């Protein structure tokens, strides 16, 4: 309707392209962690090849060539120059620093790893929208 036309006029063609690229990246990330999350780790290599060929390439998602699709998340925070985020970054970049507490019981010590970071990120996102 009329409201849609007014909203569309608020964005430049370049902004619409940028938003589409961002939406494609978020969709690809969601696909990896919904469908791909059901794979065993030993099948991640096959799933990586499949997703790069049949999802990332058609969507023109610029997934880093190194590692696997499971090794990255979409950082939505703006870059240093203030531009919109949307870059794929490695989970290792957001690992919390481990601080050993000698008084903590052994069973309570959790050492952050890439695996604990990515799985806690996905679980937190699911719980936040009440879809565990």
CSV table of N, CA and C in Angstrom, one decimal:
chain,number,residue,atom,x,y,z
A,1,UNK,N,0.8,-1.2,0.0
A,1,UNK,CA,0.0,0.0,0.0
A,1,UNK,C,0.9,1.2,0.0
A,2,UNK,N,0.2,2.3,0.4
A,2,UNK,CA,0.8,3.6,0.4
A,2,UNK,C,2.0,3.7,1.4
A,3,UNK,N,1.8,3.1,2.5
A,3,UNK,CA,2.8,3.1,3.6
A,3,UNK,C,4.1,2.4,3.1
A,4,UNK,N,4.0,1.3,2.3
A,4,UNK,CA,5.1,0.6,1.8
A,4,UNK,C,5.9,1.4,0.9
A,5,UNK,N,5.3,2.2,0.0
A,5,UNK,CA,6.0,3.1,-0.9
A,5,UNK,C,6.7,4.1,-0.2
A,6,UNK,N,6.1,4.7,0.8
A,6,UNK,CA,6.8,5.8,1.6
A,6,UNK,C,8.0,5.2,2.3
A,7,UNK,N,7.9,4.0,2.9
A,7,UNK,CA,9.0,3.4,3.6
A,7,UNK,C,10.2,3.1,2.6
A,8,UNK,N,9.8,2.6,1.4
A,8,UNK,CA,10.8,2.2,0.4
A,8,UNK,C,11.6,3.5,-0.1
A,9,UNK,N,10.9,4.7,-0.1
A,9,UNK,CA,11.6,5.9,-0.5
A,9,UNK,C,12.6,6.4,0.6
A,10,UNK,N,12.5,5.8,1.8
A,10,UNK,CA,13.4,6.3,2.8
A,10,UNK,C,14.8,5.7,2.7
A,11,UNK,N,15.0,4.7,1.9
A,11,UNK,CA,16.3,4.0,1.7
A,11,UNK,C,16.8,4.2,0.3
A,12,UNK,N,18.1,4.5,0.2
A,12,UNK,CA,18.7,4.6,-1.1
A,12,UNK,C,18.9,3.2,-1.7
A,13,UNK,N,19.2,3.1,-2.9
A,13,UNK,CA,19.4,1.8,-3.6
A,13,UNK,C,20.6,1.1,-3.0
A,14,UNK,N,21.6,1.8,-2.6
A,14,UNK,CA,22.8,1.2,-2.0
A,14,UNK,C,22.5,0.7,-0.6
A,15,UNK,N,21.6,1.4,0.2
A,15,UNK,CA,21.2,0.9,1.5
A,15,UNK,C,20.4,-0.4,1.4
A,16,UNK,N,19.5,-0.4,0.4
A,16,UNK,CA,18.7,-1.6,0.2
A,16,UNK,C,19.6,-2.8,-0.2
A,17,UNK,N,20.6,-2.6,-1.0
A,17,UNK,CA,21.5,-3.7,-1.4
A,17,UNK,C,22.3,-4.2,-0.1
A,18,UNK,N,22.7,-3.2,0.7
A,18,UNK,CA,23.4,-3.6,1.9
A,18,UNK,C,22.6,-4.3,2.9
A,19,UNK,N,21.3,-3.9,3.0
A,19,UNK,CA,20.4,-4.6,3.9
A,19,UNK,C,20.1,-6.0,3.4
A,20,UNK,N,20.0,-6.2,2.1
A,20,UNK,CA,19.8,-7.5,1.5
A,20,UNK,C,21.0,-8.4,1.7
A,21,UNK,N,22.2,-7.9,1.6
A,21,UNK,CA,23.4,-8.7,1.8
A,21,UNK,C,23.4,-9.1,3.3
A,22,UNK,N,23.1,-8.2,4.2
A,22,UNK,CA,23.1,-8.5,5.6
A,22,UNK,C,22.0,-9.6,5.9
A,23,UNK,N,20.8,-9.4,5.3
A,23,UNK,CA,19.8,-10.4,5.6
A,23,UNK,C,20.2,-11.8,5.0
A,24,UNK,N,20.9,-11.8,3.9
A,24,UNK,CA,21.4,-13.1,3.4
A,24,UNK,C,22.4,-13.7,4.3
A,25,UNK,N,23.3,-12.9,4.9
A,25,UNK,CA,24.2,-13.5,5.8
A,25,UNK,C,23.6,-14.0,7.1
A,26,UNK,N,22.6,-13.3,7.6
A,26,UNK,CA,21.9,-13.8,8.8
A,26,UNK,C,21.1,-15.0,8.5
A,27,UNK,N,20.5,-15.1,7.3
A,27,UNK,CA,19.8,-16.3,6.9
A,27,UNK,C,20.7,-17.5,6.8
A,28,UNK,N,21.9,-17.3,6.2
A,28,UNK,CA,22.8,-18.3,6.0
A,28,UNK,C,23.3,-18.8,7.4
A,29,UNK,N,23.6,-17.9,8.3
A,29,UNK,CA,24.0,-18.3,9.7
A,29,UNK,C,22.9,-19.1,10.3
A,30,UNK,N,21.7,-18.6,10.2
A,30,UNK,CA,20.5,-19.3,10.9
A,30,UNK,C,20.4,-20.7,10.3
A,31,UNK,N,20.6,-20.8,9.0
A,31,UNK,CA,20.5,-22.1,8.3
A,31,UNK,C,21.6,-23.1,8.8
A,32,UNK,N,22.8,-22.6,8.9
A,32,UNK,CA,23.9,-23.4,9.4
A,32,UNK,C,23.6,-23.9,10.8
A,33,UNK,N,23.1,-23.0,11.7
A,33,UNK,CA,22.8,-23.4,13.1
A,33,UNK,C,21.5,-24.0,13.3
A,34,UNK,N,20.6,-24.1,12.3
A,34,UNK,CA,19.4,-24.9,12.5
A,34,UNK,C,19.5,-26.2,11.9
A,35,UNK,N,19.6,-26.3,10.6
A,35,UNK,CA,19.8,-27.6,9.9
A,35,UNK,C,21.1,-28.2,10.2
A,36,UNK,N,22.2,-27.4,10.1
A,36,UNK,CA,23.5,-27.9,10.2
A,36,UNK,C,23.9,-28.4,11.7
A,37,UNK,N,23.2,-27.8,12.6
A,37,UNK,CA,23.4,-28.1,14.0
A,37,UNK,C,23.1,-29.6,14.4
A,38,UNK,N,22.2,-30.2,13.5
A,38,UNK,CA,21.9,-31.6,13.8
A,38,UNK,C,22.9,-32.6,13.3
A,39,UNK,N,23.9,-32.1,12.6
A,39,UNK,CA,25.0,-32.9,12.2
A,39,UNK,C,26.0,-33.3,13.3
A,40,UNK,N,26.6,-34.5,13.2
A,40,UNK,CA,27.7,-34.8,14.1
A,40,UNK,C,28.9,-34.1,13.6
A,41,UNK,N,29.8,-33.8,14.5
A,41,UNK,CA,31.0,-33.0,14.2
A,41,UNK,C,31.8,-33.7,13.0
A,42,UNK,N,31.8,-35.0,13.0
A,42,UNK,CA,32.6,-35.7,11.9
A,42,UNK,C,31.9,-35.5,10.5
A,43,UNK,N,30.7,-35.0,10.5
A,43,UNK,CA,30.0,-34.7,9.2
A,43,UNK,C,30.1,-33.2,8.8
A,44,UNK,N,30.7,-32.4,9.7
A,44,UNK,CA,30.8,-31.0,9.4
A,44,UNK,C,31.5,-30.6,8.1
A,45,UNK,N,32.5,-31.4,7.8
A,45,UNK,CA,33.3,-31.1,6.5
A,45,UNK,C,32.3,-31.3,5.3
A,46,UNK,N,31.6,-32.4,5.3
A,46,UNK,CA,30.6,-32.6,4.2
A,46,UNK,C,29.6,-31.5,4.2
A,47,UNK,N,29.0,-31.2,5.3
A,47,UNK,CA,28.0,-30.1,5.4
A,47,UNK,C,28.6,-28.8,5.0
A,48,UNK,N,29.8,-28.5,5.3
A,48,UNK,CA,30.5,-27.3,4.9
A,48,UNK,C,30.5,-27.2,3.4
A,49,UNK,N,31.0,-28.3,2.8
A,49,UNK,CA,31.1,-28.3,1.3
A,49,UNK,C,29.7,-28.1,0.7
A,50,UNK,N,28.7,-28.8,1.2
A,50,UNK,CA,27.3,-28.7,0.7
A,50,UNK,C,26.8,-27.2,0.8
A,51,UNK,N,26.9,-26.7,2.0
A,51,UNK,CA,26.4,-25.3,2.3
A,51,UNK,C,27.1,-24.2,1.4
A,52,UNK,N,28.4,-24.4,1.3
A,52,UNK,CA,29.2,-23.4,0.5
A,52,UNK,C,28.7,-23.4,-0.9
A,53,UNK,N,28.5,-24.6,-1.5
A,53,UNK,CA,28.1,-24.8,-2.9
A,53,UNK,C,26.6,-24.4,-3.1
A,54,UNK,N,25.7,-24.9,-2.3
A,54,UNK,CA,24.3,-24.8,-2.5
A,54,UNK,C,23.6,-23.6,-1.8
A,55,UNK,N,24.3,-23.0,-0.8
A,55,UNK,CA,23.6,-21.9,-0.1
A,55,UNK,C,24.5,-20.6,-0.2
A,56,UNK,N,25.7,-20.7,0.2
A,56,UNK,CA,26.5,-19.4,0.2
A,56,UNK,C,26.8,-18.9,-1.2
A,57,UNK,N,27.1,-19.7,-2.1
A,57,UNK,CA,27.4,-19.3,-3.5
A,57,UNK,C,26.1,-18.7,-4.2
A,58,UNK,N,25.0,-19.3,-4.2
A,58,UNK,CA,23.8,-18.7,-4.8
A,58,UNK,C,23.3,-17.4,-4.1
A,59,UNK,N,23.5,-17.3,-2.8
A,59,UNK,CA,23.1,-16.1,-2.1
A,59,UNK,C,24.2,-15.0,-2.2
A,60,UNK,N,25.4,-15.4,-2.7
A,60,UNK,CA,26.5,-14.5,-2.8
A,60,UNK,C,26.9,-14.0,-1.4
A,61,UNK,N,26.9,-14.9,-0.5
A,61,UNK,CA,27.3,-14.6,0.9
A,61,UNK,C,28.8,-14.8,0.9
A,62,UNK,N,29.5,-13.8,1.3
A,62,UNK,CA,31.0,-13.8,1.3
A,62,UNK,C,31.5,-14.5,2.6
A,63,UNK,N,31.4,-15.8,2.7
A,63,UNK,CA,31.9,-16.6,3.8
A,63,UNK,C,33.4,-16.7,3.6
A,64,UNK,N,34.2,-16.4,4.7
A,64,UNK,CA,35.6,-16.6,4.6
A,64,UNK,C,36.0,-18.0,4.1
A,65,UNK,N,37.0,-18.1,3.2
A,65,UNK,CA,37.3,-19.4,2.7
A,65,UNK,C,38.0,-20.4,3.6
A,66,UNK,N,38.6,-19.9,4.7
A,66,UNK,CA,39.3,-20.7,5.6
A,66,UNK,C,38.3,-21.3,6.6
A,67,UNK,N,38.6,-22.5,7.2
A,67,UNK,CA,37.8,-23.1,8.2
A,67,UNK,C,36.5,-23.6,7.6
A,68,UNK,N,35.5,-23.8,8.5
A,68,UNK,CA,34.2,-24.3,8.1
A,68,UNK,C,33.2,-23.3,8.4
A,69,UNK,N,32.0,-23.5,7.8
A,69,UNK,CA,30.9,-22.5,8.1
A,69,UNK,C,30.5,-22.5,9.5
A,70,UNK,N,30.8,-23.5,10.3
A,70,UNK,CA,30.5,-23.6,11.7
A,70,UNK,C,31.5,-22.8,12.5
A,71,UNK,N,32.6,-22.3,11.9
A,71,UNK,CA,33.6,-21.6,12.6
A,71,UNK,C,33.4,-20.1,12.7
A,72,UNK,N,32.2,-19.6,12.1
A,72,UNK,CA,32.0,-18.2,12.0
A,72,UNK,C,30.6,-17.8,12.6
A,73,UNK,N,30.5,-16.5,13.0
A,73,UNK,CA,29.2,-15.9,13.3
A,73,UNK,C,29.1,-14.6,12.6
A,74,UNK,N,27.9,-14.0,12.5
A,74,UNK,CA,27.7,-12.7,11.9
A,74,UNK,C,27.8,-11.7,13.0
A,75,UNK,N,28.8,-10.8,12.9
A,75,UNK,CA,28.9,-9.7,13.9
A,75,UNK,C,28.0,-8.5,13.4
A,76,UNK,N,27.0,-8.2,14.1
A,76,UNK,CA,26.0,-7.2,13.7
A,76,UNK,C,26.4,-5.8,14.2
A,77,UNK,N,27.5,-5.7,15.0
A,77,UNK,CA,27.9,-4.4,15.5
A,77,UNK,C,28.5,-3.6,14.4
A,78,UNK,N,28.4,-2.3,14.5
A,78,UNK,CA,29.0,-1.4,13.5
A,78,UNK,C,30.5,-1.5,13.5
A,79,UNK,N,31.2,-1.4,12.4
A,79,UNK,CA,32.6,-1.4,12.3
A,79,UNK,C,33.2,-0.1,13.0
A,80,UNK,N,34.5,-0.1,13.1
A,80,UNK,CA,35.2,1.0,13.7
A,80,UNK,C,34.9,2.4,13.0
A,81,UNK,N,34.6,2.3,11.7
A,81,UNK,CA,34.3,3.5,11.0
A,81,UNK,C,32.8,3.9,11.1
A,82,UNK,N,32.0,3.1,11.9
A,82,UNK,CA,30.6,3.4,12.1
A,82,UNK,C,29.7,2.8,11.1
A,83,UNK,N,30.3,2.2,10.1
A,83,UNK,CA,29.4,1.5,9.1
A,83,UNK,C,28.7,0.3,9.7
A,84,UNK,N,27.6,-0.1,9.0
A,84,UNK,CA,26.9,-1.2,9.5
A,84,UNK,C,27.7,-2.5,9.5
A,85,UNK,N,27.6,-3.3,10.5
A,85,UNK,CA,28.3,-4.5,10.6
A,85,UNK,C,27.9,-5.6,9.6
A,86,UNK,N,27.9,-6.8,10.1
A,86,UNK,CA,27.5,-7.9,9.2
A,86,UNK,C,28.7,-8.7,8.6
A,87,UNK,N,29.8,-8.5,9.3
A,87,UNK,CA,31.0,-9.3,8.8
A,87,UNK,C,31.0,-10.7,9.5
A,88,UNK,N,31.5,-11.7,8.8
A,88,UNK,CA,31.7,-13.0,9.4
A,88,UNK,C,33.0,-12.9,10.2
A,89,UNK,N,32.9,-13.3,11.5
A,89,UNK,CA,34.0,-13.3,12.4
A,89,UNK,C,34.1,-14.7,13.0
A,90,UNK,N,35.4,-15.0,13.4
A,90,UNK,CA,35.6,-16.3,14.1
A,90,UNK,C,35.1,-16.3,15.5
A,91,UNK,N,34.6,-17.4,15.9
A,91,UNK,CA,34.1,-17.5,17.3
A,91,UNK,C,35.3,-17.2,18.3
A,92,UNK,N,36.5,-17.6,17.9
A,92,UNK,CA,37.6,-17.4,18.8
A,92,UNK,C,37.8,-15.9,19.1
A,93,UNK,N,37.3,-15.0,18.3
A,93,UNK,CA,37.5,-13.6,18.6
A,93,UNK,C,36.6,-13.1,19.7
A,94,UNK,N,35.6,-13.9,20.1
A,94,UNK,CA,34.7,-13.4,21.2
A,94,UNK,C,34.8,-14.4,22.4
A,95,UNK,N,35.9,-15.1,22.5
A,95,UNK,CA,36.0,-16.0,23.7
A,95,UNK,C,36.3,-15.2,24.9
A,96,UNK,N,35.5,-15.4,26.0
A,96,UNK,CA,35.9,-14.7,27.2
A,96,UNK,C,37.2,-15.2,27.8
A,97,UNK,N,37.8,-14.3,28.5
A,97,UNK,CA,39.1,-14.6,29.1
A,97,UNK,C,38.9,-15.5,30.3
A,98,UNK,N,39.7,-16.6,30.4
A,98,UNK,CA,39.6,-17.5,31.5
A,98,UNK,C,40.4,-17.0,32.7
A,99,UNK,N,39.7,-16.9,33.8
A,99,UNK,CA,40.4,-16.5,35.0
A,99,UNK,C,40.2,-17.7,36.0
A,100,UNK,N,41.3,-18.3,36.4
A,100,UNK,CA,41.3,-19.4,37.3
A,100,UNK,C,41.0,-18.9,38.7
A,101,UNK,N,40.0,-19.6,39.4
A,101,UNK,CA,39.7,-19.3,40.8
A,101,UNK,C,40.1,-20.5,41.6
A,102,UNK,N,41.2,-20.4,42.3
A,102,UNK,CA,41.7,-21.6,43.1
A,102,UNK,C,40.7,-22.0,44.2
A,103,UNK,N,39.8,-21.2,44.5
A,103,UNK,CA,38.8,-21.6,45.6
A,103,UNK,C,37.6,-22.3,45.0
A,104,UNK,N,37.4,-22.2,43.7
A,104,UNK,CA,36.2,-22.8,43.0
A,104,UNK,C,36.4,-24.3,43.0
A,105,UNK,N,35.3,-25.0,43.3
A,105,UNK,CA,35.3,-26.5,43.2
A,105,UNK,C,35.6,-26.9,41.8
A,106,UNK,N,36.3,-28.0,41.6
A,106,UNK,CA,36.7,-28.5,40.3
A,106,UNK,C,35.5,-28.6,39.4
A,107,UNK,N,34.4,-29.1,39.9
A,107,UNK,CA,33.2,-29.3,39.1
A,107,UNK,C,32.5,-28.0,38.6
A,108,UNK,N,32.9,-26.9,39.2
A,108,UNK,CA,32.4,-25.6,38.8
A,108,UNK,C,33.3,-24.8,37.8
A,109,UNK,N,34.4,-25.4,37.5
A,109,UNK,CA,35.4,-24.7,36.7
A,109,UNK,C,35.0,-25.0,35.2
A,110,UNK,N,34.8,-23.9,34.4
A,110,UNK,CA,34.5,-24.0,33.0
A,110,UNK,C,35.5,-23.2,32.3
A,111,UNK,N,36.2,-23.8,31.4
A,111,UNK,CA,37.2,-23.2,30.6
A,111,UNK,C,36.6,-22.9,29.2
A,112,UNK,N,36.5,-21.6,28.9
A,112,UNK,CA,35.9,-21.2,27.6
A,112,UNK,C,36.7,-21.8,26.4
A,113,UNK,N,35.9,-22.4,25.5
A,113,UNK,CA,36.5,-22.8,24.2
A,113,UNK,C,35.7,-22.3,23.1
A,114,UNK,N,36.2,-22.5,21.9
A,114,UNK,CA,35.4,-22.1,20.7
A,114,UNK,C,34.0,-22.9,20.8
A,115,UNK,N,34.1,-24.2,21.1
A,115,UNK,CA,32.8,-25.0,21.2
A,115,UNK,C,31.8,-24.4,22.2
A,116,UNK,N,32.3,-24.1,23.4
A,116,UNK,CA,31.4,-23.6,24.4
A,116,UNK,C,30.9,-22.3,24.0
A,117,UNK,N,31.7,-21.4,23.3
A,117,UNK,CA,31.2,-20.1,22.9
A,117,UNK,C,30.1,-20.2,21.9
A,118,UNK,N,30.4,-21.0,20.8
A,118,UNK,CA,29.4,-21.1,19.7
A,118,UNK,C,28.1,-21.7,20.2
A,119,UNK,N,28.2,-22.8,21.0
A,119,UNK,CA,27.0,-23.4,21.4
A,119,UNK,C,26.2,-22.6,22.4
A,120,UNK,N,26.9,-21.9,23.3
A,120,UNK,CA,26.2,-21.0,24.3
A,120,UNK,C,25.5,-19.8,23.5
A,121,UNK,N,26.2,-19.3,22.5
A,121,UNK,CA,25.6,-18.2,21.7
A,121,UNK,C,24.3,-18.7,21.1
A,122,UNK,N,24.3,-19.9,20.4
A,122,UNK,CA,23.1,-20.4,19.7
A,122,UNK,C,22.0,-20.7,20.8
A,123,UNK,N,22.4,-21.3,21.9
A,123,UNK,CA,21.4,-21.6,22.9
A,123,UNK,C,20.8,-20.4,23.5
A,124,UNK,N,21.6,-19.4,23.8
A,124,UNK,CA,21.1,-18.1,24.3
A,124,UNK,C,20.2,-17.5,23.3
A,125,UNK,N,20.5,-17.5,22.1
A,125,UNK,CA,19.6,-16.9,21.1
A,125,UNK,C,18.3,-17.6,21.0
A,126,UNK,N,18.3,-18.9,21.1
A,126,UNK,CA,17.0,-19.7,21.1
A,126,UNK,C,16.2,-19.4,22.3
A,127,UNK,N,16.8,-19.4,23.5
A,127,UNK,CA,16.1,-19.1,24.7
A,127,UNK,C,15.6,-17.7,24.8
A,128,UNK,N,16.3,-16.7,24.2
A,128,UNK,CA,15.9,-15.4,24.2
A,128,UNK,C,14.5,-15.2,23.5
A,129,UNK,N,14.3,-16.0,22.4
A,129,UNK,CA,13.1,-15.9,21.7
A,129,UNK,C,12.1,-17.0,22.1
A,130,UNK,N,12.4,-17.7,23.2
A,130,UNK,CA,11.6,-18.8,23.8
A,130,UNK,C,11.4,-19.9,22.8
A,131,UNK,N,12.4,-20.3,22.0
A,131,UNK,CA,12.3,-21.4,21.1
A,131,UNK,C,13.5,-22.3,21.3
A,132,UNK,N,13.6,-22.9,22.5
A,132,UNK,CA,14.7,-23.8,22.8
A,132,UNK,C,14.5,-25.1,22.1
